[in-house]
Amino acid sequence: MSRDKSPGAPTQHRFFSLLPSTHIPFMKYRRIAYVFSAIVVLTTVAWLVVKGPKYSVDFTGGTLLQVQMAKAPHPDEIREVLDGLGYGGAELQTVGEGNEFLIRLPRQAEGAYQKIAGAITARYPDARPELRREETVGPRIGEELRSKALWAVIASLGAILLYVGLRYEFKFAFGAVVALFHDVFAAFGVLLFMQREISLTVIAALLTLAGYSINDTIVVFDRIRERRKQLHKVDHEAMMNSALNETLSRTLITSITVFLATLALYVWGGEVINDFALCMLVGVVFGTYSSIYVASALALDTWIWLDRRKAQARRSRAA
């Protein structure tokens, strides 16, 4: 492994690189990125205020049944069966190719599957229902799980913020913190728009995403700090563009690898892990974007603002 020893030259390693040497002016377009990110965040906030999240049985309590049928009746016909059994408040969702259904009952219902399967078989003999999954959560337990999940998210993000605040200067820590919340919020917003339920699996995905996002940001920031020492006479924007181009290949290799692995889980992992995989797919894309156009861009603008304040303070003292 050899390195370029010329003064001020970027550190070069002879390993596999996805891209040749690039000179993309990333920071030139940061204002456009700010507008895009603001739209994503504000739209998610508006959706939360107007409609609110759709919680799963994990958090609301009740019974969830996943039923597969050999020859499935029309969903409206299954709803008629549920109404006839006294499950008028049940929600019905088609899964897969249309022969599998998720049935959510708003309360605990002992023996619900036997009653539903018996009624469907009596009315539609060719249906042959088969139970794939059953979950039952009491309302008190659901409320406790929702509270603990919220505290788990707050504690995890708080620990990450503490670590970043201790490791980096304010101008870097501020961008990393905003990018972390941006990625989690963006992934959460996509789940809301797609009418996905917020479950313990989704909470696990959001926490995993937070770790991935901050790791990607830290790699970029470490290179920025390294280049700052080598290019201390170059303006901040040019120095950051240099650092971002140097880490671009590594960032894309990592992101594409994680994306493809998660895509496989999304396509073939089954219904149980589908929401986790979707959250991670969205999060990987936003995490890659935010390490450049949220974390680094905010760090640059904060850096410029701090320099201006120092210059003003020097002029004031001189006057």
Coordinates of C-alpha atoms in Angstrom, one line a residue:
M1 CA 0.0 0.0 0.0
S2 CA 1.5 3.3 -1.1
R3 CA 0.7 6.9 -0.3
D4 CA 1.2 10.2 -2.0
K5 CA 3.6 12.1 0.2
S6 CA 3.4 15.5 -1.6
P7 CA 2.5 18.4 0.7
G8 CA -1.2 19.1 1.0
A9 CA -2.1 16.1 -1.3
P10 CA -5.0 13.9 -0.3
T11 CA -4.1 10.6 1.3
Q12 CA -4.4 8.0 -1.4
H13 CA -4.7 4.2 -0.7
R14 CA -4.4 1.6 -3.4
F15 CA -7.6 -0.4 -2.8
F16 CA -10.8 -1.0 -4.8
S17 CA -12.5 2.3 -5.7
L18 CA -16.0 2.5 -7.2
L19 CA -15.3 5.8 -8.8
P20 CA -12.3 7.5 -10.4
S21 CA -11.1 10.8 -8.9
T22 CA -14.1 13.2 -8.8
H23 CA -14.3 17.0 -8.4
I24 CA -18.0 17.5 -7.7
P25 CA -18.8 20.9 -6.2
F26 CA -21.2 19.4 -3.6
M27 CA -21.4 22.5 -1.4
K28 CA -22.5 24.7 -4.3
Y29 CA -25.9 23.1 -4.3
R30 CA -26.5 23.0 -0.5
R31 CA -29.2 25.7 -0.6
I32 CA -31.3 23.6 -2.9
A33 CA -30.8 20.6 -0.5
Y34 CA -32.0 22.8 2.4
V35 CA -35.2 23.4 0.6
F36 CA -35.7 19.8 -0.2
S37 CA -35.0 18.7 3.4
A38 CA -37.4 21.4 4.7
I39 CA -40.2 20.1 2.5
V40 CA -39.7 16.5 3.7
V41 CA -39.7 17.5 7.3
L42 CA -42.6 20.0 7.1
T43 CA -44.7 17.5 5.1
T44 CA -44.1 14.8 7.8
V45 CA -45.0 17.3 10.6
A46 CA -48.2 18.2 8.7
W47 CA -49.1 14.6 8.2
L48 CA -48.5 13.9 11.9
V49 CA -50.8 16.8 13.0
V50 CA -53.6 16.0 10.5
K51 CA -53.7 12.2 10.5
G52 CA -51.2 11.0 13.1
P53 CA -49.4 7.7 13.1
K54 CA -51.1 4.3 12.6
Y55 CA -50.0 2.2 15.6
S56 CA -49.8 -1.6 15.4
V57 CA -51.3 -4.1 17.8
D58 CA -48.0 -3.8 19.7
F59 CA -49.0 -0.3 20.9
T60 CA -52.8 -0.3 20.9
G61 CA -53.6 -3.7 22.2
G62 CA -55.9 -6.2 20.4
T63 CA -55.5 -9.3 18.2
L64 CA -53.7 -9.7 14.9
L65 CA -54.3 -12.6 12.6
Q66 CA -52.5 -13.4 9.4
V67 CA -54.6 -15.9 7.4
Q68 CA -53.7 -17.5 4.1
M69 CA -56.4 -19.1 1.9
A70 CA -56.2 -21.5 -1.1
K71 CA -59.0 -19.7 -2.9
A72 CA -59.6 -16.4 -1.2
P73 CA -63.1 -14.7 -1.3
H74 CA -63.4 -11.0 -2.1
P75 CA -62.3 -8.8 0.8
D76 CA -65.8 -7.4 1.1
E77 CA -67.1 -10.9 1.6
I78 CA -64.6 -11.5 4.4
R79 CA -65.7 -8.2 6.0
E80 CA -69.3 -9.5 5.9
V81 CA -68.2 -12.6 7.8
L82 CA -66.4 -10.6 10.4
D83 CA -69.4 -8.3 10.9
G84 CA -71.6 -11.4 11.3
L85 CA -69.3 -12.7 14.1
G86 CA -69.5 -9.4 16.0
Y87 CA -66.1 -8.1 14.8
G88 CA -67.4 -4.9 13.2
G89 CA -64.4 -2.8 14.1
A90 CA -61.9 -5.2 12.5
E91 CA -59.5 -3.9 9.9
L92 CA -58.7 -6.1 6.9
Q93 CA -55.6 -5.8 4.8
T94 CA -54.6 -7.8 1.7
V95 CA -51.0 -9.2 1.7
G96 CA -48.9 -10.6 -1.1
E97 CA -50.8 -11.9 -4.2
G98 CA -54.3 -11.4 -2.7
N99 CA -54.8 -14.8 -1.1
E100 CA -53.4 -13.7 2.3
F101 CA -55.0 -11.3 4.8
L102 CA -54.1 -9.4 7.9
I103 CA -57.1 -9.2 10.3
R104 CA -56.8 -6.7 13.2
L105 CA -59.3 -6.9 15.9
P106 CA -59.4 -3.9 18.3
R107 CA -59.7 -6.0 21.4
Q108 CA -58.3 -9.3 22.7
A109 CA -60.4 -12.1 21.3
E110 CA -59.9 -15.6 22.6
G111 CA -60.5 -18.3 19.9
A112 CA -61.0 -15.6 17.3
Y113 CA -59.2 -17.6 14.5
Q114 CA -61.3 -20.7 15.1
K115 CA -64.5 -18.7 14.8
I116 CA -63.4 -16.8 11.8
A117 CA -62.0 -19.8 10.0
G118 CA -65.1 -21.8 10.7
A119 CA -67.4 -19.1 9.4
I120 CA -65.3 -18.6 6.2
T121 CA -65.1 -22.4 5.6
A122 CA -68.9 -22.8 6.1
R123 CA -69.6 -20.0 3.6
Y124 CA -66.8 -20.6 1.2
P125 CA -65.7 -24.3 1.3
D126 CA -62.9 -23.8 -1.3
A127 CA -61.2 -21.1 0.8
R128 CA -59.4 -23.5 3.2
P129 CA -58.0 -20.8 5.6
E130 CA -54.7 -21.4 7.3
L131 CA -53.3 -19.4 10.2
R132 CA -49.9 -18.0 9.5
R133 CA -49.4 -15.7 12.5
E134 CA -51.3 -14.6 15.6
E135 CA -50.5 -11.8 18.0
T136 CA -52.5 -10.8 21.1
V137 CA -51.6 -7.8 23.3
G138 CA -53.6 -6.4 26.1
P139 CA -54.4 -2.6 26.1
R140 CA -52.3 -2.0 29.3
I141 CA -49.3 -3.8 27.9
G142 CA -49.7 -2.0 24.6
E143 CA -49.6 1.4 26.4
E144 CA -46.5 0.3 28.4
L145 CA -44.7 -0.8 25.2
R146 CA -45.5 2.5 23.5
S147 CA -44.1 4.4 26.4
K148 CA -40.9 2.2 26.6
A149 CA -40.4 2.5 22.9
L150 CA -40.5 6.3 23.1
W151 CA -38.0 6.4 25.9
A152 CA -35.8 3.9 24.1
V153 CA -35.7 6.2 21.1
I154 CA -35.0 9.3 23.2
A155 CA -32.3 7.6 25.3
S156 CA -30.5 6.2 22.2
L157 CA -30.6 9.5 20.3
G158 CA -29.5 11.3 23.5
A159 CA -26.5 9.0 23.9
I160 CA -25.5 9.5 20.3
L161 CA -25.8 13.3 20.7
L162 CA -23.6 13.2 23.8
Y163 CA -20.9 11.2 22.0
V164 CA -20.9 13.6 19.0
G165 CA -20.9 16.6 21.2
L166 CA -17.8 15.4 23.1
R167 CA -15.9 14.2 20.0
Y168 CA -16.4 17.2 17.7
E169 CA -16.3 20.9 17.8
F170 CA -19.7 22.7 17.9
K171 CA -19.7 23.4 14.1
F172 CA -19.4 19.7 13.3
A173 CA -21.6 18.4 16.2
F174 CA -24.5 20.7 15.2
G175 CA -24.6 19.4 11.6
A176 CA -24.3 15.8 12.8
V177 CA -27.2 16.1 15.3
V178 CA -29.5 17.8 12.7
A179 CA -28.6 15.1 10.1
L180 CA -29.4 12.3 12.6
F181 CA -32.9 13.7 13.4
H182 CA -33.4 14.4 9.7
D183 CA -32.8 10.8 8.7
V184 CA -34.9 9.3 11.4
F185 CA -37.7 11.8 10.7
A186 CA -37.6 11.3 6.9
A187 CA -37.8 7.5 7.2
F188 CA -40.7 7.9 9.7
G189 CA -42.4 10.2 7.3
V190 CA -42.2 7.7 4.4
L191 CA -43.8 5.0 6.6
L192 CA -46.6 7.4 7.4
F193 CA -47.2 8.3 3.8
M194 CA -47.3 4.6 2.9
Q195 CA -49.8 3.9 5.7
R196 CA -47.5 1.5 7.4
E197 CA -48.1 0.7 11.0
I198 CA -45.7 1.9 13.7
S199 CA -44.6 -1.3 15.6
L200 CA -41.8 -2.5 17.7
T201 CA -40.1 -3.7 14.5
V202 CA -40.2 -0.2 13.1
I203 CA -38.8 1.3 16.3
A204 CA -35.9 -1.2 16.0
A205 CA -35.4 -0.1 12.4
L206 CA -35.3 3.6 13.3
L207 CA -32.7 2.9 16.0
T208 CA -30.6 0.9 13.6
L209 CA -30.9 3.7 11.1
A210 CA -29.7 6.2 13.7
G211 CA -26.5 4.2 14.2
Y212 CA -25.9 3.8 10.5
S213 CA -26.5 7.5 9.8
I214 CA -24.1 8.8 12.5
N215 CA -21.5 6.3 11.4
D216 CA -21.6 7.6 7.8
T217 CA -21.4 11.2 9.0
I218 CA -18.5 10.6 11.3
V219 CA -16.4 9.0 8.5
V220 CA -17.0 12.1 6.4
F221 CA -16.2 14.5 9.3
D222 CA -13.0 12.7 10.1
R223 CA -11.8 13.2 6.5
I224 CA -12.9 16.9 6.7
R225 CA -10.8 17.4 9.9
E226 CA -7.9 15.7 8.2
R227 CA -8.1 17.9 5.1
R228 CA -8.5 21.0 7.2
K229 CA -5.0 20.4 8.7
Q230 CA -3.5 19.9 5.2
L231 CA -5.4 22.7 3.4
H232 CA -5.6 25.4 6.1
K233 CA -5.0 28.2 3.5
V234 CA -7.9 27.0 1.3
D235 CA -11.3 28.4 1.8
H236 CA -13.8 26.2 3.8
E237 CA -16.0 25.3 0.9
A238 CA -13.2 24.1 -1.4
M239 CA -11.7 22.1 1.5
M240 CA -15.0 20.4 2.2
N241 CA -15.6 19.6 -1.4
S242 CA -12.2 18.0 -1.6
A243 CA -12.9 15.9 1.5
L244 CA -16.4 14.8 0.3
N245 CA -15.0 13.8 -3.1
E246 CA -12.3 11.7 -1.4
T247 CA -14.9 9.8 0.7
L248 CA -17.5 9.5 -2.1
S249 CA -16.4 6.1 -3.3
R250 CA -16.3 4.7 0.2
T251 CA -19.7 6.1 1.0
L252 CA -21.3 4.7 -2.1
I253 CA -19.7 1.3 -1.7
T254 CA -21.0 1.1 1.9
S255 CA -24.5 2.5 1.0
I256 CA -25.0 0.2 -2.0
T257 CA -23.9 -2.9 -0.1
V258 CA -26.3 -2.1 2.8
F259 CA -29.1 -1.2 0.3
L260 CA -28.8 -4.4 -1.7
A261 CA -28.8 -6.6 1.5
T262 CA -31.8 -4.7 2.8
L263 CA -33.6 -4.9 -0.5
A264 CA -33.2 -8.7 -0.4
L265 CA -34.9 -8.7 3.0
Y266 CA -37.7 -6.5 1.7
V267 CA -38.4 -8.7 -1.3
W268 CA -37.9 -12.1 0.2
G269 CA -37.9 -11.6 4.0
G270 CA -41.7 -12.0 4.4
E271 CA -44.3 -9.9 6.1
V272 CA -42.9 -9.9 9.6
I273 CA -39.6 -8.1 8.6
N274 CA -41.1 -6.1 5.7
D275 CA -41.5 -2.8 7.6
F276 CA -38.0 -3.1 9.1
A277 CA -36.5 -3.5 5.6
L278 CA -38.5 -0.7 4.1
C279 CA -37.5 1.7 6.9
M280 CA -33.8 0.8 6.3
L281 CA -34.1 1.1 2.5
V282 CA -35.4 4.7 2.9
G283 CA -32.9 5.4 5.7
V284 CA -29.9 4.3 3.7
V285 CA -30.8 6.7 0.9
F286 CA -31.5 9.6 3.2
G287 CA -28.4 8.8 5.3
T288 CA -26.1 9.0 2.3
Y289 CA -27.7 12.2 1.2
S290 CA -27.7 13.8 4.7
S291 CA -24.0 13.1 5.4
I292 CA -23.2 15.5 2.5
Y293 CA -26.2 17.9 2.2
V294 CA -27.3 18.2 5.8
A295 CA -24.4 17.4 8.2
S296 CA -21.5 18.7 6.0
A297 CA -23.5 21.6 4.6
L298 CA -24.7 22.8 8.0
A299 CA -21.1 22.4 9.4
L300 CA -19.8 24.6 6.5
D301 CA -22.4 27.3 7.1
T302 CA -21.9 27.2 10.8
W303 CA -18.1 27.5 10.3
I304 CA -18.6 30.5 8.0
W305 CA -20.9 32.1 10.5
L306 CA -18.4 31.6 13.4
D307 CA -15.6 33.1 11.3
R308 CA -17.6 36.1 10.5
R309 CA -18.4 36.6 14.2
K310 CA -14.7 36.4 15.1
A311 CA -13.9 38.9 12.3
Q312 CA -16.5 41.3 13.6
A313 CA -15.2 40.9 17.2
R314 CA -11.6 41.7 16.0
R315 CA -12.8 44.8 14.1
S316 CA -14.7 45.9 17.2
R317 CA -11.7 45.6 19.4
A318 CA -9.5 47.3 16.9
A319 CA -12.0 50.2 16.7

